[in-house]
């Protein structure tokens, strides 16, 4: 983060708060004014992760009631100048100025149009001037300005620095089973090792036959409705790669996709990166975080291409009923939407709950089913994921051709990891031992939720699946405006790392996600630290 970006970020935060906007409201106001931007992009600007995009700057300044020069460089306006005057940021004509050229966003085969940042020659030359000549700064693509992935963002970077200084950080931020002593099944490791000599070359771009066949048979055993063969199964480097592939194959600029709020943020990031727009439908905490069907309907437009369903849900742990899933299917049928069913936690269930794949409930809409072994079989590093295409496919031949093209372009997914799939799908499902009433994950879940609910001003629903919970902070007790800063305080003061709720595209700074993978002893330690931290904050806020 540069010093320029840092001070620029501070000015932006101050101006936004002065106007009474949340980051989400500012993003909505800019989009309504014709300068499309996401809440994630605003957050990146305010942290100094990215500089403000030049094409968005005029609209941003107008909405915040300041000049572009003030936002960028802190330039104070002349009292007699007009904020809206096109020359309000121009330098006095009699001053000697030197121009540093920075490129504007351009399209291919177009000449770059320079913008000018004025530099007083009496001051030290900035770093981008060498021998009196301006060097164009090399910046990230504008496509990344709307992309935000806080699970591995500034909080983790700070935690890594603290670890490098010798501090022990309790990491409750990532659903990675291996570091918490949750070992992979030995039969899977053995089978992968036995097939290493067969895995040194590329496989078919969609994956090896035996793995895709095992996946197909898994869904058939669950009641798959439509006729599907191995050509409808794509193996990927985890579900993450397949999500990005799907959005690249599906979205044109301006297209929309419905994504739950809160969500797994890669879905939103992938939609934005593909040039589309992630439109978030609300999940109701009062209804155990179930999707609000009426909110889904209200957000469908002529640009909507599909709807994402994360079940069991990350970050809330909610499991959806067949009735609810059928209601979503009816909405998709009515509006000809693709259903993208992220079901990677389908085998991590508690209290005898049963998961129903969406592919077993309909063959009248196009369903893309995403799953993998990272969580259920504790081999996240193997990157063994898949996507299956089922349901109504006749009208989607061109889209499927796009998927085939993208699968071929990356050659294939990790072949060693592919050899884990057949054994995993047919062997003993050891996750059931961990989620049963005597199992480790069951006990950790119950203890985490119990301890959270015992903290004044904290409430948490009971997760039915996955290994996350998404507690709420009562804004009357914890009147915070920036939940990332709040989580940063927790990290610095108590050495506990978690991700703020807005990192999952929740629209208020009143939630956070807790990963309950640590063993009971470490989890108790983390809860003791949370107790102490929240008590200290109540004293600061005067809400004890």
Short mmCIF file of C-alpha atoms in Angstrom, two decimals:
data_model
loop_
_atom_site.label_atom_id
_atom_site.label_comp_id
_atom_site.label_asym_id
_atom_site.label_seq_id
_atom_site.Cartn_x
_atom_site.Cartn_y
_atom_site.Cartn_z
CA UNK A 1 0.00 0.00 0.00
CA UNK A 2 1.49 3.33 -1.04
CA UNK A 3 1.42 6.39 1.18
CA UNK A 4 -0.55 8.20 -1.55
CA UNK A 5 -3.21 5.51 -1.58
CA UNK A 6 -3.30 5.45 2.22
CA UNK A 7 -4.04 9.16 2.62
CA UNK A 8 -6.42 9.01 -0.32
CA UNK A 9 -8.20 6.15 1.41
CA UNK A 10 -8.48 8.11 4.66
CA UNK A 11 -10.05 11.06 2.85
CA UNK A 12 -12.56 8.78 1.13
CA UNK A 13 -13.61 7.15 4.41
CA UNK A 14 -13.98 10.54 6.10
CA UNK A 15 -16.09 11.98 3.27
CA UNK A 16 -18.33 8.90 3.02
CA UNK A 17 -19.06 8.90 6.74
CA UNK A 18 -19.69 12.64 6.69
CA UNK A 19 -22.37 12.03 4.05
CA UNK A 20 -23.86 9.23 6.18
CA UNK A 21 -23.29 6.55 3.53
CA UNK A 22 -22.31 2.93 4.11
CA UNK A 23 -19.92 1.49 1.52
CA UNK A 24 -22.87 -0.44 0.04
CA UNK A 25 -24.99 2.73 -0.22
CA UNK A 26 -22.16 4.65 -1.87
CA UNK A 27 -21.71 1.85 -4.41
CA UNK A 28 -25.45 1.90 -5.14
CA UNK A 29 -25.46 5.68 -5.55
CA UNK A 30 -22.54 5.57 -7.98
CA UNK A 31 -24.08 2.75 -9.99
CA UNK A 32 -27.38 4.65 -10.18
CA UNK A 33 -25.42 7.68 -11.43
CA UNK A 34 -23.97 5.63 -14.29
CA UNK A 35 -20.56 4.74 -12.79
CA UNK A 36 -21.03 1.06 -11.98
CA UNK A 37 -18.99 -0.02 -8.97
CA UNK A 38 -19.29 -2.72 -6.33
CA UNK A 39 -19.16 -2.50 -2.55
CA UNK A 40 -15.96 -4.56 -2.75
CA UNK A 41 -14.34 -1.92 -4.94
CA UNK A 42 -15.27 0.83 -2.48
CA UNK A 43 -13.77 -1.26 0.34
CA UNK A 44 -10.57 -1.76 -1.65
CA UNK A 45 -10.29 2.01 -2.22
CA UNK A 46 -10.90 2.75 1.45
CA UNK A 47 -8.19 0.35 2.56
CA UNK A 48 -5.72 1.68 0.05
CA UNK A 49 -5.52 -1.74 -1.60
CA UNK A 50 -6.43 -0.12 -4.92
CA UNK A 51 -6.28 3.49 -6.03
CA UNK A 52 -9.56 5.09 -7.10
CA UNK A 53 -10.34 4.22 -10.73
CA UNK A 54 -9.97 7.35 -12.84
CA UNK A 55 -13.15 6.74 -14.83
CA UNK A 56 -15.18 6.60 -11.61
CA UNK A 57 -13.55 9.65 -10.02
CA UNK A 58 -15.85 12.43 -11.34
CA UNK A 59 -19.00 10.65 -10.18
CA UNK A 60 -17.47 9.77 -6.81
CA UNK A 61 -16.38 13.37 -6.19
CA UNK A 62 -19.78 14.72 -7.21
CA UNK A 63 -21.66 12.37 -4.86
CA UNK A 64 -19.32 13.13 -1.97
CA UNK A 65 -19.48 16.87 -2.64
CA UNK A 66 -15.77 17.50 -3.13
CA UNK A 67 -13.30 18.11 -5.92
CA UNK A 68 -11.40 15.36 -7.69
CA UNK A 69 -8.15 17.00 -6.63
CA UNK A 70 -9.11 16.84 -2.98
CA UNK A 71 -9.97 13.16 -3.21
CA UNK A 72 -6.77 12.25 -5.02
CA UNK A 73 -4.20 14.55 -3.47
CA UNK A 74 -5.89 16.48 -0.67
CA UNK A 75 -5.82 19.72 -2.66
CA UNK A 76 -7.88 22.43 -0.98
CA UNK A 77 -10.13 24.42 -3.30
CA UNK A 78 -10.07 28.16 -3.69
CA UNK A 79 -12.91 29.63 -1.68
CA UNK A 80 -14.23 31.37 -4.81
CA UNK A 81 -13.99 28.32 -7.03
CA UNK A 82 -16.97 26.27 -8.08
CA UNK A 83 -16.80 22.56 -7.19
CA UNK A 84 -18.41 21.66 -10.48
CA UNK A 85 -16.18 23.86 -12.59
CA UNK A 86 -14.16 21.79 -15.06
CA UNK A 87 -11.11 23.93 -14.35
CA UNK A 88 -11.38 23.92 -10.55
CA UNK A 89 -8.37 21.61 -10.24
CA UNK A 90 -6.25 23.30 -12.86
CA UNK A 91 -2.95 24.82 -11.69
CA UNK A 92 -2.31 28.58 -11.76
CA UNK A 93 -1.01 29.52 -15.20
CA UNK A 94 2.03 31.41 -13.85
CA UNK A 95 3.41 28.50 -11.82
CA UNK A 96 6.12 26.32 -13.30
CA UNK A 97 4.68 22.80 -13.39
CA UNK A 98 5.89 19.49 -14.68
CA UNK A 99 3.49 16.81 -15.84
CA UNK A 100 3.60 13.17 -14.76
CA UNK A 101 1.66 11.10 -17.25
CA UNK A 102 -0.55 8.23 -16.08
CA UNK A 103 -2.52 6.03 -18.49
CA UNK A 104 -6.31 6.02 -18.51
CA UNK A 105 -8.33 2.88 -19.08
CA UNK A 106 -8.23 2.12 -22.81
CA UNK A 107 -9.72 -0.41 -25.15
CA UNK A 108 -7.65 -2.60 -27.43
CA UNK A 109 -6.19 -0.90 -30.50
CA UNK A 110 -7.00 2.56 -29.09
CA UNK A 111 -4.39 5.17 -28.28
CA UNK A 112 -3.94 5.81 -24.58
CA UNK A 113 -5.22 9.17 -23.44
CA UNK A 114 -3.02 10.66 -20.72
CA UNK A 115 -4.27 12.40 -17.63
CA UNK A 116 -2.09 14.89 -15.83
CA UNK A 117 -1.06 14.99 -12.21
CA UNK A 118 0.62 18.32 -11.44
CA UNK A 119 3.96 18.30 -9.66
CA UNK A 120 5.68 21.37 -8.29
CA UNK A 121 9.23 21.42 -9.65
CA UNK A 122 10.44 23.10 -6.44
CA UNK A 123 9.65 19.90 -4.50
CA UNK A 124 11.34 16.54 -4.57
CA UNK A 125 10.64 14.52 -7.67
CA UNK A 126 8.27 11.62 -7.10
CA UNK A 127 9.43 8.04 -7.40
CA UNK A 128 7.93 7.59 -10.86
CA UNK A 129 10.30 10.16 -12.41
CA UNK A 130 13.68 8.89 -13.61
CA UNK A 131 16.23 11.27 -15.13
CA UNK A 132 13.45 13.81 -15.59
CA UNK A 133 11.28 11.42 -17.60
CA UNK A 134 7.95 10.12 -16.38
CA UNK A 135 7.50 6.37 -15.99
CA UNK A 136 4.02 5.06 -16.45
CA UNK A 137 3.01 3.18 -13.29
CA UNK A 138 2.18 -0.47 -13.90
CA UNK A 139 -1.21 -1.07 -12.33
CA UNK A 140 -3.49 -4.05 -11.96
CA UNK A 141 -6.21 -4.50 -14.54
CA UNK A 142 -9.34 -2.40 -14.10
CA UNK A 143 -11.26 -5.70 -14.14
CA UNK A 144 -9.92 -6.32 -10.63
CA UNK A 145 -11.27 -3.07 -9.19
CA UNK A 146 -14.63 -4.69 -8.44
CA UNK A 147 -13.08 -7.88 -7.06
CA UNK A 148 -12.86 -8.40 -3.30
CA UNK A 149 -11.79 -11.58 -1.45
CA UNK A 150 -11.33 -10.73 2.21
CA UNK A 151 -10.89 -14.31 3.43
CA UNK A 152 -7.25 -13.97 2.35
CA UNK A 153 -7.13 -10.18 2.49
CA UNK A 154 -5.57 -7.53 4.74
CA UNK A 155 -6.46 -9.33 7.97
CA UNK A 156 -4.53 -12.44 6.95
CA UNK A 157 -1.62 -10.34 5.73
CA UNK A 158 -1.43 -8.65 9.13
CA UNK A 159 -1.65 -12.03 10.87
CA UNK A 160 1.23 -13.36 8.77
CA UNK A 161 3.37 -10.36 9.76
CA UNK A 162 2.53 -10.97 13.42
CA UNK A 163 3.51 -14.64 13.08
CA UNK A 164 6.80 -13.60 11.50
CA UNK A 165 7.40 -11.56 14.67
CA UNK A 166 6.96 -14.70 16.75
CA UNK A 167 3.33 -14.36 17.84
CA UNK A 168 1.00 -17.37 17.80
CA UNK A 169 -2.23 -16.57 15.98
CA UNK A 170 -5.42 -18.59 16.47
CA UNK A 171 -6.68 -18.74 12.90
CA UNK A 172 -10.45 -19.07 12.70
CA UNK A 173 -10.66 -17.59 9.24
CA UNK A 174 -10.31 -20.38 6.66
CA UNK A 175 -12.08 -23.73 6.29
CA UNK A 176 -8.85 -25.69 5.83
CA UNK A 177 -9.11 -28.94 7.87
CA UNK A 178 -5.49 -30.13 7.64
CA UNK A 179 -3.80 -27.59 9.97
CA UNK A 180 -6.26 -28.55 12.73
CA UNK A 181 -5.25 -32.21 12.83
CA UNK A 182 -8.17 -33.47 10.73
CA UNK A 183 -6.32 -36.04 8.68
CA UNK A 184 -7.22 -37.32 5.23
CA UNK A 185 -8.40 -40.96 4.96
CA UNK A 186 -5.32 -43.15 4.52
CA UNK A 187 -6.90 -45.25 1.77
CA UNK A 188 -7.19 -42.13 -0.39
CA UNK A 189 -3.54 -41.20 0.19
CA UNK A 190 -2.50 -44.77 -0.60
CA UNK A 191 -4.51 -44.92 -3.84
CA UNK A 192 -3.15 -41.57 -5.02
CA UNK A 193 0.40 -42.74 -4.25
CA UNK A 194 -0.14 -45.99 -6.14
CA UNK A 195 -1.27 -44.07 -9.23
CA UNK A 196 1.47 -41.43 -9.25
CA UNK A 197 3.23 -43.09 -12.18
CA UNK A 198 -0.01 -42.82 -14.17
CA UNK A 199 -0.47 -39.17 -13.27
CA UNK A 200 2.66 -37.60 -14.75
CA UNK A 201 1.06 -36.57 -18.03
CA UNK A 202 -1.99 -34.56 -19.02
CA UNK A 203 -5.38 -36.21 -18.73
CA UNK A 204 -8.45 -35.61 -20.87
CA UNK A 205 -9.35 -31.93 -20.48
CA UNK A 206 -12.49 -32.87 -18.54
CA UNK A 207 -10.72 -35.43 -16.35
CA UNK A 208 -9.96 -39.14 -16.12
CA UNK A 209 -12.81 -41.50 -16.95
CA UNK A 210 -12.85 -43.48 -13.68
CA UNK A 211 -13.24 -40.34 -11.56
CA UNK A 212 -16.00 -38.86 -13.70
CA UNK A 213 -17.82 -42.19 -13.74
CA UNK A 214 -17.67 -42.41 -9.94
CA UNK A 215 -19.10 -38.89 -9.68
CA UNK A 216 -21.93 -39.73 -12.07
CA UNK A 217 -22.78 -42.86 -10.08
CA UNK A 218 -22.80 -40.84 -6.86
CA UNK A 219 -25.54 -38.56 -8.18
CA UNK A 220 -27.41 -41.49 -9.68
CA UNK A 221 -27.48 -43.14 -6.24
CA UNK A 222 -28.98 -39.92 -4.87
CA UNK A 223 -31.81 -39.98 -7.43
CA UNK A 224 -30.47 -38.01 -10.41
CA UNK A 225 -33.44 -37.31 -12.69
CA UNK A 226 -31.99 -36.51 -16.10
CA UNK A 227 -29.94 -38.63 -18.46
CA UNK A 228 -26.30 -37.73 -17.85
CA UNK A 229 -23.05 -39.38 -18.93
CA UNK A 230 -19.39 -38.79 -18.17
CA UNK A 231 -19.22 -36.07 -20.83
CA UNK A 232 -21.37 -33.93 -18.52
CA UNK A 233 -18.81 -34.07 -15.70
CA UNK A 234 -15.88 -31.64 -15.52
CA UNK A 235 -13.05 -32.07 -13.03
CA UNK A 236 -11.38 -28.94 -11.75
CA UNK A 237 -8.63 -27.63 -9.50
CA UNK A 238 -11.14 -27.37 -6.70
CA UNK A 239 -14.62 -25.93 -7.11
CA UNK A 240 -12.99 -22.48 -7.20
CA UNK A 241 -11.57 -22.97 -10.69
CA UNK A 242 -14.91 -24.28 -11.97
CA UNK A 243 -16.80 -21.29 -10.55
CA UNK A 244 -14.49 -18.91 -12.41
CA UNK A 245 -14.80 -21.03 -15.58
CA UNK A 246 -18.58 -20.94 -15.38
CA UNK A 247 -18.76 -17.18 -15.03
CA UNK A 248 -16.30 -16.65 -17.87
CA UNK A 249 -18.35 -18.93 -20.13
CA UNK A 250 -21.71 -17.45 -19.13
CA UNK A 251 -21.45 -13.71 -18.49
CA UNK A 252 -21.34 -10.87 -20.99
CA UNK A 253 -20.69 -7.32 -19.80
CA UNK A 254 -23.76 -6.12 -17.94
CA UNK A 255 -25.27 -9.57 -17.37
CA UNK A 256 -26.48 -10.32 -13.86
CA UNK A 257 -26.42 -13.37 -11.63
CA UNK A 258 -28.29 -13.78 -8.34
CA UNK A 259 -26.01 -14.71 -5.42
CA UNK A 260 -27.01 -15.21 -1.77
CA UNK A 261 -26.21 -12.60 0.87
CA UNK A 262 -24.15 -13.56 2.80
CA UNK A 263 -22.22 -15.60 0.25
CA UNK A 264 -18.97 -17.40 -0.35
CA UNK A 265 -17.23 -14.33 -1.81
CA UNK A 266 -15.58 -16.12 -4.72
CA UNK A 267 -18.98 -16.28 -6.44
CA UNK A 268 -19.32 -12.50 -6.34
CA UNK A 269 -15.68 -11.94 -7.30
CA UNK A 270 -15.91 -14.33 -10.27
CA UNK A 271 -19.09 -12.69 -11.57
CA UNK A 272 -17.53 -9.22 -11.37
CA UNK A 273 -14.26 -10.40 -12.92
CA UNK A 274 -16.21 -11.81 -15.89
CA UNK A 275 -17.72 -8.37 -16.51
CA UNK A 276 -21.09 -9.21 -15.01
CA UNK A 277 -22.88 -7.95 -11.95
CA UNK A 278 -23.48 -9.93 -8.77
CA UNK A 279 -26.97 -9.13 -7.48
CA UNK A 280 -27.38 -10.32 -3.90
CA UNK A 281 -30.60 -11.83 -2.64
CA UNK A 282 -31.23 -11.82 1.07
CA UNK A 283 -31.05 -14.84 3.37
CA UNK A 284 -33.10 -14.28 6.53
CA UNK A 285 -31.35 -14.83 9.84
CA UNK A 286 -34.74 -15.00 11.60
CA UNK A 287 -35.62 -17.97 9.36
CA UNK A 288 -32.40 -19.87 10.08
CA UNK A 289 -30.69 -18.06 7.19
CA UNK A 290 -33.01 -19.47 4.51
CA UNK A 291 -33.23 -17.58 1.19
CA UNK A 292 -36.02 -15.04 0.88
CA UNK A 293 -37.98 -16.22 -2.17
CA UNK A 294 -39.82 -12.92 -2.59
CA UNK A 295 -36.52 -11.02 -2.51
CA UNK A 296 -35.17 -13.36 -5.20
CA UNK A 297 -38.20 -12.64 -7.42
CA UNK A 298 -37.92 -8.90 -6.90
CA UNK A 299 -34.33 -8.83 -8.16
CA UNK A 300 -34.81 -10.68 -11.45
CA UNK A 301 -34.42 -8.50 -14.55
CA UNK A 302 -34.06 -9.09 -18.27
CA UNK A 303 -30.29 -9.29 -17.68
CA UNK A 304 -30.44 -12.10 -15.08
CA UNK A 305 -28.74 -15.27 -16.35
CA UNK A 306 -28.78 -17.55 -13.33
CA UNK A 307 -29.11 -18.08 -9.61
CA UNK A 308 -26.48 -19.42 -7.22
CA UNK A 309 -27.61 -21.67 -4.36
CA UNK A 310 -25.03 -22.52 -1.66
CA UNK A 311 -26.40 -25.50 0.30
CA UNK A 312 -25.27 -26.23 2.98
CA UNK A 313 -24.41 -22.58 3.17
CA UNK A 314 -21.06 -20.95 3.71
CA UNK A 315 -20.80 -18.84 5.90
CA UNK A 316 -23.98 -19.58 7.89
CA UNK A 317 -24.06 -23.40 8.00
CA UNK A 318 -27.75 -23.37 7.03
CA UNK A 319 -29.27 -26.42 5.29
CA UNK A 320 -32.21 -25.92 2.94
CA UNK A 321 -35.38 -28.05 2.87
CA UNK A 322 -36.65 -29.79 -0.27
CA UNK A 323 -39.67 -27.47 -0.23
CA UNK A 324 -37.47 -24.38 -0.31
CA UNK A 325 -35.28 -25.81 -3.07
CA UNK A 326 -38.39 -26.57 -5.16
CA UNK A 327 -39.54 -22.96 -4.77
CA UNK A 328 -36.20 -21.78 -6.13
CA UNK A 329 -36.53 -24.24 -9.02
CA UNK A 330 -39.98 -22.84 -9.86
CA UNK A 331 -38.53 -19.32 -10.01
CA UNK A 332 -35.74 -20.57 -12.30
CA UNK A 333 -38.27 -22.31 -14.57
CA UNK A 334 -40.46 -19.23 -14.83
CA UNK A 335 -37.56 -16.96 -15.80
CA UNK A 336 -35.39 -19.49 -17.69
CA UNK A 337 -32.46 -19.21 -15.28
CA UNK A 338 -29.51 -21.53 -14.84
CA UNK A 339 -29.22 -22.97 -11.32
CA UNK A 340 -25.66 -23.13 -9.97
CA UNK A 341 -25.76 -25.42 -6.94
CA UNK A 342 -22.66 -25.17 -4.73
CA UNK A 343 -22.99 -28.32 -2.61
CA UNK A 344 -19.43 -28.92 -1.41
CA UNK A 345 -20.56 -29.34 2.23
CA UNK A 346 -23.23 -31.94 1.40
CA UNK A 347 -21.49 -34.64 3.48
CA UNK A 348 -20.75 -32.40 6.49
CA UNK A 349 -24.11 -32.56 8.30
CA UNK A 350 -25.21 -32.66 11.93
CA UNK A 351 -28.24 -33.90 13.90
CA UNK A 352 -29.15 -36.60 11.33
CA UNK A 353 -29.92 -33.98 8.70
CA UNK A 354 -30.07 -35.11 5.05
CA UNK A 355 -28.95 -33.10 2.04
CA UNK A 356 -30.85 -33.20 -1.26
CA UNK A 357 -28.89 -32.36 -4.44
CA UNK A 358 -30.79 -29.97 -6.70
CA UNK A 359 -30.07 -32.23 -9.67
CA UNK A 360 -32.40 -34.82 -8.09
CA UNK A 361 -35.33 -32.40 -7.87
CA UNK A 362 -35.65 -31.22 -11.47
CA UNK A 363 -34.84 -32.02 -15.08
CA UNK A 364 -36.73 -29.00 -16.41
CA UNK A 365 -34.02 -26.39 -15.88
CA UNK A 366 -30.28 -26.41 -16.49
CA UNK A 367 -28.51 -27.33 -13.23
CA UNK A 368 -24.78 -27.07 -12.62
CA UNK A 369 -23.77 -29.05 -9.52
CA UNK A 370 -20.46 -28.20 -7.82
CA UNK A 371 -18.75 -30.44 -5.29
CA UNK A 372 -15.38 -31.81 -4.25
CA UNK A 373 -13.22 -33.55 -1.68
CA UNK A 374 -11.45 -30.58 -0.05
CA UNK A 375 -13.75 -30.44 2.97
CA UNK A 376 -15.45 -33.81 3.25
CA UNK A 377 -12.23 -35.81 2.83
CA UNK A 378 -9.80 -33.23 4.28
CA UNK A 379 -7.61 -33.00 1.16
CA UNK A 380 -7.96 -29.32 0.29
CA UNK A 381 -4.42 -29.26 -1.10
CA UNK A 382 -5.21 -31.94 -3.67
CA UNK A 383 -7.65 -29.55 -5.43
CA UNK A 384 -10.11 -32.33 -6.29
CA UNK A 385 -13.35 -30.70 -7.39
CA UNK A 386 -16.01 -31.25 -10.04
CA UNK A 387 -19.00 -29.78 -11.81
CA UNK A 388 -21.85 -31.80 -13.33
CA UNK A 389 -24.24 -30.48 -15.98
CA UNK A 390 -27.77 -31.90 -15.77
CA UNK A 391 -31.38 -31.06 -16.53
CA UNK A 392 -32.57 -29.17 -19.60
CA UNK A 393 -29.54 -28.84 -21.87
CA UNK A 394 -30.96 -28.56 -25.38
CA UNK A 395 -31.02 -24.75 -25.33
CA UNK A 396 -27.56 -24.49 -23.74
CA UNK A 397 -25.39 -26.12 -26.42
CA UNK A 398 -23.43 -22.93 -27.09
CA UNK A 399 -22.79 -22.28 -23.39
CA UNK A 400 -21.64 -25.88 -22.89
CA UNK A 401 -19.33 -25.48 -25.87
CA UNK A 402 -17.85 -22.51 -24.00
CA UNK A 403 -17.25 -24.70 -20.94
CA UNK A 404 -15.52 -27.28 -23.15
CA UNK A 405 -13.34 -24.55 -24.65
CA UNK A 406 -12.27 -23.20 -21.26
CA UNK A 407 -11.63 -26.73 -19.93
CA UNK A 408 -9.35 -27.36 -22.91
CA UNK A 409 -7.53 -24.06 -22.53
CA UNK A 410 -6.34 -24.96 -19.03
CA UNK A 411 -5.35 -28.42 -20.44
CA UNK A 412 -6.62 -30.37 -17.42
CA UNK A 413 -6.91 -30.26 -13.66
CA UNK A 414 -4.33 -31.72 -11.29
CA UNK A 415 -4.18 -35.38 -12.34
CA UNK A 416 -2.82 -36.68 -9.02
CA UNK A 417 -5.84 -35.25 -7.24
CA UNK A 418 -8.19 -36.83 -9.77
CA UNK A 419 -7.05 -40.28 -8.62
CA UNK A 420 -8.46 -39.56 -5.15
CA UNK A 421 -12.03 -39.29 -6.42
CA UNK A 422 -13.04 -42.88 -7.21
CA UNK A 423 -11.92 -44.19 -3.83
CA UNK A 424 -13.45 -41.25 -1.98
CA UNK A 425 -16.86 -41.58 -3.60
CA UNK A 426 -17.19 -45.29 -2.96
CA UNK A 427 -15.24 -45.85 0.24
CA UNK A 428 -16.04 -45.35 3.91
CA UNK A 429 -17.37 -41.85 4.57
CA UNK A 430 -15.32 -41.03 7.65
CA UNK A 431 -16.82 -37.54 7.91
CA UNK A 432 -19.89 -39.15 9.50
CA UNK A 433 -17.74 -40.18 12.45
CA UNK A 434 -16.66 -36.57 12.96
CA UNK A 435 -20.17 -35.09 12.74
CA UNK A 436 -22.00 -37.69 14.86
CA UNK A 437 -22.97 -36.79 18.45
CA UNK A 438 -19.75 -38.34 19.73
CA UNK A 439 -17.66 -36.80 16.98
CA UNK A 440 -15.15 -34.02 17.28
CA UNK A 441 -16.80 -31.56 14.89
CA UNK A 442 -20.20 -32.00 16.56
CA UNK A 443 -18.75 -31.18 19.98
CA UNK A 444 -16.79 -28.20 18.63
CA UNK A 445 -19.88 -26.80 16.92
CA UNK A 446 -22.00 -27.04 20.06
CA UNK A 447 -19.34 -25.51 22.26
CA UNK A 448 -18.67 -22.61 19.87
CA UNK A 449 -22.34 -21.69 19.48
CA UNK A 450 -22.98 -22.02 23.22
CA UNK A 451 -20.05 -19.80 24.14
CA UNK A 452 -20.95 -17.19 21.51
CA UNK A 453 -24.56 -16.96 22.69
CA UNK A 454 -23.30 -16.48 26.26
CA UNK A 455 -21.54 -13.22 25.31
CA UNK A 456 -23.64 -10.14 25.90
CA UNK A 457 -24.91 -8.71 22.60
CA UNK A 458 -23.90 -11.75 20.51
CA UNK A 459 -26.44 -14.15 18.99
CA UNK A 460 -25.75 -17.15 16.78
CA UNK A 461 -27.99 -19.66 14.99
CA UNK A 462 -27.07 -23.34 15.15
CA UNK A 463 -25.33 -24.52 11.94
CA UNK A 464 -26.81 -27.67 10.41
CA UNK A 465 -23.89 -28.25 8.08
CA UNK A 466 -20.31 -27.22 7.20
CA UNK A 467 -17.95 -25.97 9.94
CA UNK A 468 -18.80 -22.29 10.20
CA UNK A 469 -21.15 -20.10 12.17
CA UNK A 470 -22.12 -16.50 11.43
CA UNK A 471 -22.81 -14.67 14.71
CA UNK A 472 -24.54 -11.30 14.94
CA UNK A 473 -23.30 -8.37 17.02
CA UNK A 474 -26.18 -6.33 18.42
CA UNK A 475 -25.59 -2.79 17.08
CA UNK A 476 -27.04 -1.34 20.29
CA UNK A 477 -24.26 -3.04 22.25
CA UNK A 478 -21.49 -2.82 19.62
CA UNK A 479 -22.21 0.34 17.58
CA UNK A 480 -19.44 -0.18 15.03
CA UNK A 481 -19.29 1.29 11.53
CA UNK A 482 -16.36 -0.69 10.12
CA UNK A 483 -16.42 -4.40 10.92
CA UNK A 484 -13.05 -5.02 9.31
CA UNK A 485 -11.41 -2.51 11.66
CA UNK A 486 -13.21 -4.27 14.50
CA UNK A 487 -11.79 -7.64 13.47
CA UNK A 488 -8.36 -6.02 13.09
CA UNK A 489 -8.61 -4.86 16.69
CA UNK A 490 -9.41 -8.44 17.72
CA UNK A 491 -6.40 -9.73 15.82
CA UNK A 492 -3.97 -7.18 17.26
CA UNK A 493 -5.27 -7.28 20.83
CA UNK A 494 -6.07 -10.98 21.24
CA UNK A 495 -4.19 -12.75 18.40
CA UNK A 496 -7.43 -14.25 17.02
CA UNK A 497 -8.03 -14.09 13.26
CA UNK A 498 -11.57 -14.10 11.87
CA UNK A 499 -13.28 -12.55 8.82
CA UNK A 500 -15.80 -9.72 9.08
CA UNK A 501 -19.36 -10.20 7.79
CA UNK A 502 -19.03 -7.64 5.00
CA UNK A 503 -16.26 -9.87 3.62
CA UNK A 504 -19.10 -12.24 2.71
CA UNK A 505 -21.04 -9.44 1.02
CA UNK A 506 -23.36 -8.93 3.99
CA UNK A 507 -24.70 -5.39 3.85
CA UNK A 508 -24.22 -4.31 7.48
CA UNK A 509 -21.15 -4.24 9.78
CA UNK A 510 -22.80 -6.46 12.40
CA UNK A 511 -21.64 -10.06 11.72
CA UNK A 512 -18.49 -12.14 11.54
CA UNK A 513 -17.68 -15.71 10.54
CA UNK A 514 -16.09 -18.13 12.98
CA UNK A 515 -14.50 -21.41 11.83
CA UNK A 516 -14.90 -24.08 14.53
CA UNK A 517 -12.26 -26.51 13.20
CA UNK A 518 -9.75 -26.16 16.11
CA UNK A 519 -9.81 -28.86 18.77
CA UNK A 520 -11.83 -28.19 21.91
CA UNK A 521 -8.85 -26.95 23.92
CA UNK A 522 -7.78 -24.37 21.31
CA UNK A 523 -11.40 -23.41 20.67
CA UNK A 524 -11.98 -22.79 24.39
CA UNK A 525 -8.87 -20.62 24.39
CA UNK A 526 -10.22 -18.63 21.42
CA UNK A 527 -13.60 -18.20 23.13
CA UNK A 528 -11.92 -16.93 26.30
CA UNK A 529 -10.15 -14.31 24.20
CA UNK A 530 -13.42 -13.34 22.50
CA UNK A 531 -15.07 -12.97 25.91
CA UNK A 532 -12.30 -10.64 27.03
CA UNK A 533 -12.29 -8.64 23.78
CA UNK A 534 -16.04 -8.05 23.64
CA UNK A 535 -16.13 -7.10 27.35
CA UNK A 536 -13.42 -4.50 26.68
CA UNK A 537 -15.37 -3.14 23.71
CA UNK A 538 -18.56 -2.83 25.78
CA UNK A 539 -16.62 -0.75 28.29
CA UNK A 540 -15.31 1.48 25.49
CA UNK A 541 -18.81 1.91 24.03
CA UNK A 542 -20.40 2.39 27.44
CA UNK A 543 -22.85 -0.46 26.84
CA UNK A 544 -21.79 -2.77 29.66
#
